[in-house]
Amino acid sequence: MKLQTLIYKGAIKTWSILPCKIQIGQFLKIFSIQYFASDFWISGPFTNKYFDTSFKLFASRDDKSTQSIFWKGLAKSWDAKSIHIWGELAKNSEVIIDIGANIGLYAIAAKTINPKARVIAFEPSNKIFPILKKNVEINNLSIDLHQIAISDFCGEDTFYDLADPTAIASLKKNDVLVNSGTIITYKVPVQTLGQFAFENDIKKVDLISIDVEMNEIEVLSGMKNILNMFRPNVIIEVLNNEIGRKIQEH
């Protein structure tokens, strides 16, 4: 075994027994020292700078999203460009909807930068929803949380998830899920955004985030009345060119 590998394994073992990992990690980041979040994990709430304000996210060892954000920072995260654009749009939005909210990054960022806005977040995952709820609570924010999936029909459907919390759970059994580990399934309630808006007397929507892992077309189909009536700004995560083409044609 190479000396470098032995040193790295020793560092991982030492890290696992260290107290105050967040504080130590914050110190190490000053020197731009790079780590693998899966090995050098942190646990507990940490602060993220966002424009001229900040918010907290709760990190747990098996939550890859928050581990990555802690070590890389929002400015270098996967969502760096979109979360910046999102913040600029959220500043002047009154009603903001986050579909596929995951750990709550976009919903929390919107409410932090615009406390007067009404923010509504949807996340159906049994694994992720408790993390979303905890993140909202540690920031003491008033965000409407709903553990339901948004699609093009109302009822119930099979949800595909993984044992560890991830950002790739979906109503669609896509290739990314299949190649990422053992899939677990369970039933979740499903609703269209149009029906939800009608039932909850929502008369305006200014900004929407959609991150639903290949179920984007169905989400858009179920919110045509919202798009036609309110003309909101919409940010959509697109995983491949085929989905992008269908969204443009929709």
GROMACS .gro file of C-alpha atoms in nm:
model
  250
    1MET     CA    1   0.000   0.000   0.000
    2LYS     CA    2   0.135   0.342  -0.095
    3LEU     CA    3   0.245   0.578   0.182
    4GLN     CA    4   0.004   0.843   0.054
    5THR     CA    5  -0.289   0.602   0.091
    6LEU     CA    6  -0.183   0.507   0.444
    7ILE     CA    7  -0.157   0.873   0.544
    8TYR     CA    8  -0.501   0.948   0.398
    9LYS     CA    9  -0.662   0.653   0.578
   10GLY     CA   10  -0.499   0.762   0.899
   11ALA     CA   11  -0.633   1.114   0.850
   12ILE     CA   12  -0.985   0.978   0.797
   13LYS     CA   13  -0.964   0.768   1.115
   14THR     CA   14  -0.838   1.066   1.313
   15TRP     CA   15  -1.109   1.291   1.172
   16SER     CA   16  -1.383   1.045   1.274
   17ILE     CA   17  -1.298   1.083   1.644
   18LEU     CA   18  -1.235   1.458   1.647
   19PRO     CA   19  -1.484   1.682   1.830
   20CYS     CA   20  -1.590   2.024   1.690
   21LYS     CA   21  -1.560   1.913   1.327
   22ILE     CA   22  -1.746   2.217   1.194
   23GLN     CA   23  -1.514   2.461   1.371
   24ILE     CA   24  -1.205   2.269   1.259
   25GLY     CA   25  -1.341   2.250   0.904
   26GLN     CA   26  -1.407   2.624   0.895
   27PHE     CA   27  -1.045   2.681   1.000
   28LEU     CA   28  -0.908   2.444   0.735
   29LYS     CA   29  -1.114   2.612   0.463
   30ILE     CA   30  -0.929   2.939   0.528
   31PHE     CA   31  -0.628   2.772   0.367
   32SER     CA   32  -0.831   2.634   0.075
   33ILE     CA   33  -0.750   2.279   0.176
   34GLN     CA   34  -0.968   2.041  -0.026
   35TYR     CA   35  -1.135   1.734   0.124
   36PHE     CA   36  -1.377   1.469   0.012
   37ALA     CA   37  -1.704   1.538   0.190
   38SER     CA   38  -1.786   1.166   0.204
   39ASP     CA   39  -1.476   1.101   0.416
   40PHE     CA   40  -1.425   1.422   0.613
   41TRP     CA   41  -1.782   1.465   0.726
   42ILE     CA   42  -1.934   1.721   0.959
   43SER     CA   43  -2.247   1.709   1.171
   44GLY     CA   44  -2.466   1.994   1.291
   45PRO     CA   45  -2.574   2.340   1.168
   46PHE     CA   46  -2.335   2.560   0.970
   47THR     CA   47  -2.375   2.909   0.829
   48ASN     CA   48  -2.384   3.000   0.459
   49LYS     CA   49  -2.332   3.355   0.334
   50TYR     CA   50  -2.592   3.460   0.081
   51PHE     CA   51  -2.580   3.807  -0.076
   52ASP     CA   52  -2.575   4.045   0.225
   53THR     CA   53  -2.736   3.794   0.461
   54SER     CA   54  -2.692   3.431   0.569
   55PHE     CA   55  -2.879   3.114   0.660
   56LYS     CA   56  -2.799   2.781   0.822
   57LEU     CA   57  -2.813   2.425   0.695
   58PHE     CA   58  -2.801   2.117   0.915
   59ALA     CA   59  -2.541   1.865   0.804
   60SER     CA   60  -2.555   1.496   0.884
   61ARG     CA   61  -2.295   1.236   0.793
   62ASP     CA   62  -2.507   1.063   0.529
   63ASP     CA   63  -2.640   1.382   0.365
   64LYS     CA   64  -2.412   1.442   0.068
   65SER     CA   65  -2.577   1.770  -0.031
   66THR     CA   66  -2.494   1.957   0.287
   67GLN     CA   67  -2.149   1.799   0.316
   68SER     CA   68  -2.062   1.929  -0.031
   69ILE     CA   69  -2.202   2.277   0.038
   70PHE     CA   70  -2.003   2.302   0.362
   71TRP     CA   71  -1.666   2.217   0.203
   72LYS     CA   72  -1.712   2.395  -0.130
   73GLY     CA   73  -1.939   2.684  -0.025
   74LEU     CA   74  -2.244   2.806  -0.216
   75ALA     CA   75  -2.028   3.007  -0.458
   76LYS     CA   76  -1.859   2.686  -0.581
   77SER     CA   77  -2.146   2.442  -0.537
   78TRP     CA   78  -2.338   2.264  -0.812
   79ASP     CA   79  -2.611   2.529  -0.778
   80ALA     CA   80  -2.378   2.832  -0.769
   81LYS     CA   81  -2.515   3.016  -1.075
   82SER     CA   82  -2.879   2.921  -1.035
   83ILE     CA   83  -2.893   2.999  -0.662
   84HIS     CA   84  -2.753   3.346  -0.737
   85ILE     CA   85  -3.010   3.411  -1.011
   86TRP     CA   86  -3.278   3.269  -0.781
   87GLY     CA   87  -3.187   3.518  -0.511
   88GLU     CA   88  -3.205   3.814  -0.749
   89LEU     CA   89  -3.551   3.704  -0.864
   90ALA     CA   90  -3.669   3.626  -0.511
   91LYS     CA   91  -3.597   3.981  -0.392
   92ASN     CA   92  -3.898   4.114  -0.582
   93SER     CA   93  -4.132   3.814  -0.561
   94GLU     CA   94  -4.436   3.788  -0.336
   95VAL     CA   95  -4.527   3.420  -0.380
   96ILE     CA   96  -4.247   3.170  -0.434
   97ILE     CA   97  -4.285   2.795  -0.493
   98ASP     CA   98  -4.011   2.531  -0.463
   99ILE     CA   99  -4.108   2.200  -0.625
  100GLY     CA  100  -3.873   1.916  -0.531
  101ALA     CA  101  -3.731   2.123  -0.247
  102ASN     CA  102  -3.492   1.852  -0.124
  103ILE     CA  103  -3.304   1.989   0.182
  104GLY     CA  104  -3.468   2.330   0.137
  105LEU     CA  105  -3.180   2.527  -0.013
  106TYR     CA  106  -3.391   2.730  -0.257
  107ALA     CA  107  -3.691   2.776  -0.028
  108ILE     CA  108  -3.472   2.887   0.262
  109ALA     CA  109  -3.260   3.115   0.041
  110ALA     CA  110  -3.575   3.282  -0.093
  111LYS     CA  111  -3.730   3.338   0.248
  112THR     CA  112  -3.400   3.461   0.391
  113ILE     CA  113  -3.346   3.720   0.121
  114ASN     CA  114  -3.714   3.822   0.112
  115PRO     CA  115  -3.877   3.763   0.455
  116LYS     CA  116  -4.207   3.917   0.341
  117ALA     CA  117  -4.257   3.663   0.062
  118ARG     CA  118  -4.487   3.365   0.097
  119VAL     CA  119  -4.272   3.058   0.029
  120ILE     CA  120  -4.421   2.715  -0.037
  121ALA     CA  121  -4.204   2.403  -0.061
  122PHE     CA  122  -4.293   2.052  -0.182
  123GLU     CA  123  -4.080   1.744  -0.105
  124PRO     CA  124  -4.229   1.391  -0.108
  125SER     CA  125  -3.923   1.191   0.007
  126ASN     CA  126  -3.952   1.016   0.343
  127LYS     CA  127  -3.574   1.041   0.370
  128ILE     CA  128  -3.535   1.408   0.281
  129PHE     CA  129  -3.848   1.572   0.423
  130PRO     CA  130  -3.728   1.554   0.789
  131ILE     CA  131  -3.403   1.724   0.683
  132LEU     CA  132  -3.598   1.992   0.499
  133LYS     CA  133  -3.814   2.051   0.806
  134LYS     CA  134  -3.511   2.071   1.037
  135ASN     CA  135  -3.337   2.321   0.809
  136VAL     CA  136  -3.643   2.546   0.811
  137GLU     CA  137  -3.671   2.520   1.189
  138ILE     CA  138  -3.307   2.607   1.266
  139ASN     CA  139  -3.349   2.924   1.061
  140ASN     CA  140  -3.676   3.010   1.239
  141LEU     CA  141  -3.846   3.070   0.905
  142SER     CA  142  -4.213   3.060   0.817
  143ILE     CA  143  -4.226   2.837   0.508
  144ASP     CA  144  -4.526   2.627   0.404
  145LEU     CA  145  -4.397   2.269   0.385
  146HIS     CA  146  -4.587   1.990   0.207
  147GLN     CA  147  -4.477   1.628   0.186
  148ILE     CA  148  -4.641   1.562  -0.148
  149ALA     CA  149  -4.524   1.517  -0.507
  150ILE     CA  150  -4.628   1.763  -0.776
  151SER     CA  151  -4.717   1.611  -1.115
  152ASP     CA  152  -4.993   1.611  -1.380
  153PHE     CA  153  -5.262   1.427  -1.182
  154CYS     CA  154  -5.409   1.408  -0.832
  155GLY     CA  155  -5.397   1.086  -0.634
  156GLU     CA  156  -5.114   0.855  -0.532
  157ASP     CA  157  -4.809   0.713  -0.707
  158THR     CA  158  -4.493   0.507  -0.648
  159PHE     CA  159  -4.190   0.709  -0.539
  160TYR     CA  160  -3.836   0.584  -0.607
  161ASP     CA  161  -3.579   0.663  -0.340
  162LEU     CA  162  -3.246   0.540  -0.206
  163ALA     CA  163  -3.160   0.427   0.146
  164ASP     CA  164  -2.930   0.727   0.203
  165PRO     CA  165  -3.068   1.081   0.158
  166THR     CA  166  -3.003   1.200  -0.197
  167ALA     CA  167  -3.110   1.467  -0.442
  168ILE     CA  168  -3.210   1.214  -0.710
  169ALA     CA  169  -3.528   1.055  -0.568
  170SER     CA  170  -3.815   1.077  -0.815
  171LEU     CA  171  -4.152   0.959  -0.940
  172LYS     CA  172  -3.950   0.833  -1.236
  173LYS     CA  173  -3.723   0.528  -1.210
  174ASN     CA  174  -3.446   0.699  -1.404
  175ASP     CA  175  -3.098   0.572  -1.496
  176VAL     CA  176  -2.926   0.787  -1.232
  177LEU     CA  177  -3.128   0.619  -0.958
  178VAL     CA  178  -3.071   0.271  -1.098
  179ASN     CA  179  -2.695   0.326  -1.104
  180SER     CA  180  -2.671   0.489  -0.761
  181GLY     CA  181  -2.760   0.208  -0.522
  182THR     CA  182  -3.043  -0.003  -0.389
  183ILE     CA  183  -3.377   0.153  -0.475
  184ILE     CA  184  -3.656   0.159  -0.220
  185THR     CA  185  -4.014   0.237  -0.316
  186TYR     CA  186  -4.320   0.364  -0.135
  187LYS     CA  187  -4.644   0.541  -0.215
  188VAL     CA  188  -4.670   0.920  -0.194
  189PRO     CA  189  -4.961   1.161  -0.239
  190VAL     CA  190  -4.958   1.346  -0.572
  191GLN     CA  191  -5.124   1.670  -0.676
  192THR     CA  192  -5.107   1.917  -0.963
  193LEU     CA  193  -4.986   2.264  -0.878
  194GLY     CA  194  -5.299   2.401  -1.042
  195GLN     CA  195  -5.526   2.204  -0.809
  196PHE     CA  196  -5.313   2.291  -0.506
  197ALA     CA  197  -5.333   2.661  -0.590
  198PHE     CA  198  -5.712   2.636  -0.629
  199GLU     CA  199  -5.762   2.452  -0.299
  200ASN     CA  200  -5.534   2.693  -0.110
  201ASP     CA  201  -5.670   3.013  -0.265
  202ILE     CA  202  -5.337   3.111  -0.419
  203LYS     CA  203  -5.410   3.407  -0.644
  204LYS     CA  204  -5.058   3.495  -0.748
  205VAL     CA  205  -4.731   3.313  -0.821
  206ASP     CA  206  -4.415   3.507  -0.903
  207LEU     CA  207  -4.130   3.256  -0.892
  208ILE     CA  208  -4.104   2.876  -0.921
  209SER     CA  209  -3.816   2.630  -0.887
  210ILE     CA  210  -3.860   2.283  -1.037
  211ASP     CA  211  -3.611   2.005  -0.955
  212VAL     CA  212  -3.790   1.673  -0.993
  213GLU     CA  213  -3.538   1.439  -1.157
  214MET     CA  214  -3.693   1.368  -1.501
  215ASN     CA  215  -4.055   1.445  -1.405
  216GLU     CA  216  -4.043   1.806  -1.527
  217ILE     CA  217  -4.284   1.766  -1.819
  218GLU     CA  218  -4.554   1.622  -1.593
  219VAL     CA  219  -4.507   1.904  -1.341
  220LEU     CA  220  -4.541   2.165  -1.616
  221SER     CA  221  -4.847   1.991  -1.759
  222GLY     CA  222  -5.017   2.015  -1.420
  223MET     CA  223  -4.951   2.387  -1.385
  224LYS     CA  224  -5.051   2.525  -1.726
  225ASN     CA  225  -5.315   2.746  -1.570
  226ILE     CA  226  -5.057   2.888  -1.329
  227LEU     CA  227  -4.819   2.969  -1.613
  228ASN     CA  228  -5.090   3.123  -1.830
  229MET     CA  229  -5.249   3.331  -1.554
  230PHE     CA  230  -4.949   3.456  -1.357
  231ARG     CA  231  -4.652   3.433  -1.596
  232PRO     CA  232  -4.406   3.350  -1.315
  233ASN     CA  233  -4.029   3.327  -1.353
  234VAL     CA  234  -3.936   2.958  -1.358
  235ILE     CA  235  -3.601   2.793  -1.290
  236ILE     CA  236  -3.584   2.426  -1.395
  237GLU     CA  237  -3.305   2.175  -1.345
  238VAL     CA  238  -3.261   1.993  -1.678
  239LEU     CA  239  -3.067   1.666  -1.668
  240ASN     CA  240  -3.039   1.592  -2.039
  241ASN     CA  241  -3.098   1.741  -2.384
  242GLU     CA  242  -3.410   1.532  -2.445
  243ILE     CA  243  -3.585   1.676  -2.139
  244GLY     CA  244  -3.466   2.023  -2.238
  245ARG     CA  245  -3.615   1.982  -2.585
  246LYS     CA  246  -3.949   1.865  -2.447
  247ILE     CA  247  -3.961   2.158  -2.205
  248GLN     CA  248  -3.902   2.404  -2.491
  249GLU     CA  249  -4.177   2.240  -2.695
  250HIS     CA  250  -4.420   2.229  -2.403
   0.00000   0.00000   0.00000
